[in-house]
Amino acid sequence: MLVRGNFKTITELPRYVDINEWLAFHAFEFFNHINLFYGSITYFCTSQTCPTMSAGPGIEYTWSDSISKKVRLPAPQYIDYMTSSLQSILDDESVFPTKAGSDFPRELPSIVKKMFSQMFKLFAHIYHEHYDKVLCLNEDPHFNSLFAHFISFAREFDLLDKKEVQPLSELIDIMLKNGVIC
């Protein structure tokens, strides 16, 4: 998706649309789109080139294992665990029901917030470690548009904390200043 201008009109909750439907739809869409971009640069993100899941100097993400122990992983392994985990949540009918008459869980906003936190880490990793590849593949207009939409949506529904976005705060500030994100 390539959007020029401000994302306000496509992030706002439309009248007569259930907020849970809106959050679920966007969680699904952003997950699928960021996966497509990662897929295009996955050849360059190896255990040798990315021995940690980093997002710039001094920013390293650790994975919490099944007993909540923090584990340092190479970026591809971290991303595999993260995407598998998010896909599992998206496939869970008790969280994201697909049958008519089924209700979303009360905690859906907090689940989506956790999902956005994980997806942001992938954006941050790609921007800091692989943006040169995004440029070489001529994907930058689409990737930047996706990121601007993602951040605009996250801001509209309070899905990311200020501390979380710190690795890309300069980019976000530039996009805000230029009126790209709202």
CSV table of C-alpha atoms in Angstrom, one decimal:
chain,number,residue,atom,x,y,z
A,1,MET,CA,0.0,0.0,0.0
A,2,LEU,CA,1.4,3.4,-1.0
A,3,VAL,CA,-0.4,6.4,0.5
A,4,ARG,CA,0.6,10.0,0.1
A,5,GLY,CA,-0.5,12.6,2.6
A,6,ASN,CA,-1.9,12.1,6.1
A,7,PHE,CA,-3.2,8.8,7.4
A,8,LYS,CA,-5.9,10.3,9.7
A,9,THR,CA,-8.8,9.4,7.5
A,10,ILE,CA,-7.8,5.7,7.1
A,11,THR,CA,-6.9,5.2,10.8
A,12,GLU,CA,-10.0,6.7,12.5
A,13,LEU,CA,-12.7,4.3,13.6
A,14,PRO,CA,-15.4,4.6,11.0
A,15,ARG,CA,-18.9,5.3,12.2
A,16,TYR,CA,-20.9,2.0,12.7
A,17,VAL,CA,-17.8,-0.1,12.9
A,18,ASP,CA,-17.1,-2.1,16.1
A,19,ILE,CA,-13.7,-1.0,17.6
A,20,ASN,CA,-12.8,-4.7,18.2
A,21,GLU,CA,-13.4,-5.5,14.5
A,22,TRP,CA,-11.3,-2.4,13.5
A,23,LEU,CA,-8.4,-3.5,15.8
A,24,ALA,CA,-8.6,-7.1,14.7
A,25,PHE,CA,-8.6,-6.2,11.0
A,26,HIS,CA,-5.6,-3.9,11.4
A,27,ALA,CA,-3.6,-6.3,13.5
A,28,PHE,CA,-4.1,-9.0,10.8
A,29,GLU,CA,-3.3,-6.6,8.0
A,30,PHE,CA,-0.2,-5.1,9.6
A,31,PHE,CA,1.1,-8.5,10.5
A,32,ASN,CA,0.7,-9.8,7.0
A,33,HIS,CA,2.3,-6.7,5.4
A,34,ILE,CA,5.4,-6.6,7.7
A,35,ASN,CA,5.9,-10.3,7.0
A,36,LEU,CA,5.9,-9.6,3.3
A,37,PHE,CA,8.6,-7.0,3.7
A,38,TYR,CA,10.7,-9.2,6.0
A,39,GLY,CA,10.3,-12.0,3.5
A,40,SER,CA,11.9,-9.8,0.8
A,41,ILE,CA,15.0,-9.2,2.9
A,42,THR,CA,15.2,-12.5,4.8
A,43,TYR,CA,18.1,-13.7,2.7
A,44,PHE,CA,20.2,-10.8,4.2
A,45,CYS,CA,19.1,-11.4,7.8
A,46,THR,CA,21.1,-14.4,9.0
A,47,SER,CA,22.6,-15.6,12.2
A,48,GLN,CA,26.0,-14.3,10.9
A,49,THR,CA,24.8,-10.8,9.8
A,50,CYS,CA,22.4,-10.4,12.7
A,51,PRO,CA,23.7,-12.4,15.7
A,52,THR,CA,21.2,-10.4,18.0
A,53,MET,CA,17.8,-8.9,17.5
A,54,SER,CA,19.0,-5.3,17.5
A,55,ALA,CA,17.5,-2.0,16.5
A,56,GLY,CA,20.5,0.3,16.5
A,57,PRO,CA,23.3,1.0,19.0
A,58,GLY,CA,22.5,-0.2,22.5
A,59,ILE,CA,19.0,-1.6,21.5
A,60,GLU,CA,18.8,-5.4,21.7
A,61,TYR,CA,15.6,-7.3,22.1
A,62,THR,CA,15.5,-10.6,24.0
A,63,TRP,CA,12.9,-13.3,23.7
A,64,SER,CA,11.0,-14.6,26.8
A,65,ASP,CA,10.9,-18.4,26.8
A,66,SER,CA,8.1,-20.6,28.2
A,67,ILE,CA,9.3,-19.9,31.7
A,68,SER,CA,9.7,-16.2,31.1
A,69,LYS,CA,13.4,-16.4,31.1
A,70,LYS,CA,14.9,-13.7,28.8
A,71,VAL,CA,17.0,-15.3,26.0
A,72,ARG,CA,19.3,-13.6,23.5
A,73,LEU,CA,18.6,-15.0,20.0
A,74,PRO,CA,19.9,-14.3,16.5
A,75,ALA,CA,17.5,-12.0,14.8
A,76,PRO,CA,16.2,-14.6,12.3
A,77,GLN,CA,15.4,-17.0,15.2
A,78,TYR,CA,13.8,-14.2,17.2
A,79,ILE,CA,11.7,-13.1,14.2
A,80,ASP,CA,10.7,-16.7,13.6
A,81,TYR,CA,9.5,-17.1,17.2
A,82,MET,CA,7.8,-13.8,17.1
A,83,THR,CA,5.9,-14.3,13.8
A,84,SER,CA,4.9,-17.9,14.8
A,85,SER,CA,3.6,-16.6,18.1
A,86,LEU,CA,1.7,-13.8,16.5
A,87,GLN,CA,0.3,-16.1,13.8
A,88,SER,CA,-0.9,-18.5,16.6
A,89,ILE,CA,-2.7,-15.6,18.3
A,90,LEU,CA,-4.3,-14.5,15.0
A,91,ASP,CA,-5.4,-18.1,14.4
A,92,ASP,CA,-7.0,-18.5,17.9
A,93,GLU,CA,-10.7,-18.4,17.5
A,94,SER,CA,-11.1,-17.4,21.2
A,95,VAL,CA,-9.1,-14.2,20.5
A,96,PHE,CA,-9.9,-13.4,16.8
A,97,PRO,CA,-13.3,-15.1,16.1
A,98,THR,CA,-14.3,-15.6,12.5
A,99,LYS,CA,-17.7,-17.2,13.1
A,100,ALA,CA,-20.8,-15.0,13.0
A,101,GLY,CA,-22.2,-14.3,16.5
A,102,SER,CA,-18.9,-14.9,18.2
A,103,ASP,CA,-17.6,-12.1,20.5
A,104,PHE,CA,-14.1,-10.8,20.9
A,105,PRO,CA,-12.5,-11.2,24.3
A,106,ARG,CA,-12.7,-8.2,26.7
A,107,GLU,CA,-8.9,-8.1,26.7
A,108,LEU,CA,-8.6,-7.7,22.9
A,109,PRO,CA,-7.1,-4.2,23.1
A,110,SER,CA,-4.3,-5.3,25.4
A,111,ILE,CA,-3.6,-8.3,23.2
A,112,VAL,CA,-3.4,-6.1,20.1
A,113,LYS,CA,-1.2,-3.7,22.0
A,114,LYS,CA,1.3,-6.6,22.8
A,115,MET,CA,1.1,-7.6,19.1
A,116,PHE,CA,1.9,-4.0,18.0
A,117,SER,CA,4.9,-4.0,20.4
A,118,GLN,CA,6.3,-7.1,18.7
A,119,MET,CA,5.6,-5.8,15.2
A,120,PHE,CA,7.3,-2.5,16.0
A,121,LYS,CA,10.5,-4.4,16.9
A,122,LEU,CA,10.5,-5.9,13.5
A,123,PHE,CA,10.1,-2.5,11.9
A,124,ALA,CA,12.9,-1.2,14.1
A,125,HIS,CA,15.2,-4.1,13.2
A,126,ILE,CA,14.6,-3.7,9.4
A,127,TYR,CA,15.1,0.1,9.6
A,128,HIS,CA,18.3,-0.1,11.6
A,129,GLU,CA,19.9,-3.2,10.1
A,130,HIS,CA,18.4,-3.8,6.6
A,131,TYR,CA,17.1,-0.5,5.3
A,132,ASP,CA,19.9,-0.4,2.7
A,133,LYS,CA,18.4,-3.6,1.3
A,134,VAL,CA,14.9,-2.1,1.3
A,135,LEU,CA,16.4,0.8,-0.8
A,136,CYS,CA,18.2,-1.5,-3.2
A,137,LEU,CA,15.0,-3.4,-3.8
A,138,ASN,CA,13.1,-0.2,-4.4
A,139,GLU,CA,10.7,-1.0,-1.6
A,140,ASP,CA,11.3,2.1,0.4
A,141,PRO,CA,8.2,4.1,-0.6
A,142,HIS,CA,5.9,1.1,0.3
A,143,PHE,CA,7.8,0.3,3.5
A,144,ASN,CA,7.8,3.9,4.6
A,145,SER,CA,4.1,4.1,3.8
A,146,LEU,CA,3.4,1.0,5.8
A,147,PHE,CA,5.4,2.3,8.7
A,148,ALA,CA,3.6,5.7,8.7
A,149,HIS,CA,0.2,3.9,8.6
A,150,PHE,CA,1.3,1.6,11.4
A,151,ILE,CA,2.4,4.4,13.6
A,152,SER,CA,-0.6,6.6,12.8
A,153,PHE,CA,-2.9,3.7,13.7
A,154,ALA,CA,-0.9,2.9,16.9
A,155,ARG,CA,-1.1,6.6,17.9
A,156,GLU,CA,-4.8,6.8,17.2
A,157,PHE,CA,-5.6,3.8,19.5
A,158,ASP,CA,-2.7,4.1,22.0
A,159,LEU,CA,-1.1,0.8,21.0
A,160,LEU,CA,2.6,1.7,21.6
A,161,ASP,CA,4.3,3.4,24.5
A,162,LYS,CA,6.7,6.3,24.0
A,163,LYS,CA,9.6,4.2,25.4
A,164,GLU,CA,8.9,1.4,22.9
A,165,VAL,CA,9.2,3.7,19.9
A,166,GLN,CA,12.5,5.2,21.0
A,167,PRO,CA,14.6,3.3,18.4
A,168,LEU,CA,12.7,5.0,15.6
A,169,SER,CA,11.8,8.3,17.4
A,170,GLU,CA,13.9,10.4,15.0
A,171,LEU,CA,12.1,9.0,12.0
A,172,ILE,CA,8.7,9.3,13.7
A,173,ASP,CA,9.5,13.0,14.6
A,174,ILE,CA,10.4,13.7,11.0
A,175,MET,CA,7.2,12.0,9.7
A,176,LEU,CA,5.2,14.0,12.3
A,177,LYS,CA,6.9,17.3,11.3
A,178,ASN,CA,6.1,16.6,7.6
A,179,GLY,CA,2.5,15.8,8.4
A,180,VAL,CA,2.9,12.2,7.1
A,181,ILE,CA,1.7,10.6,10.4
A,182,CYS,CA,-0.9,11.9,12.7
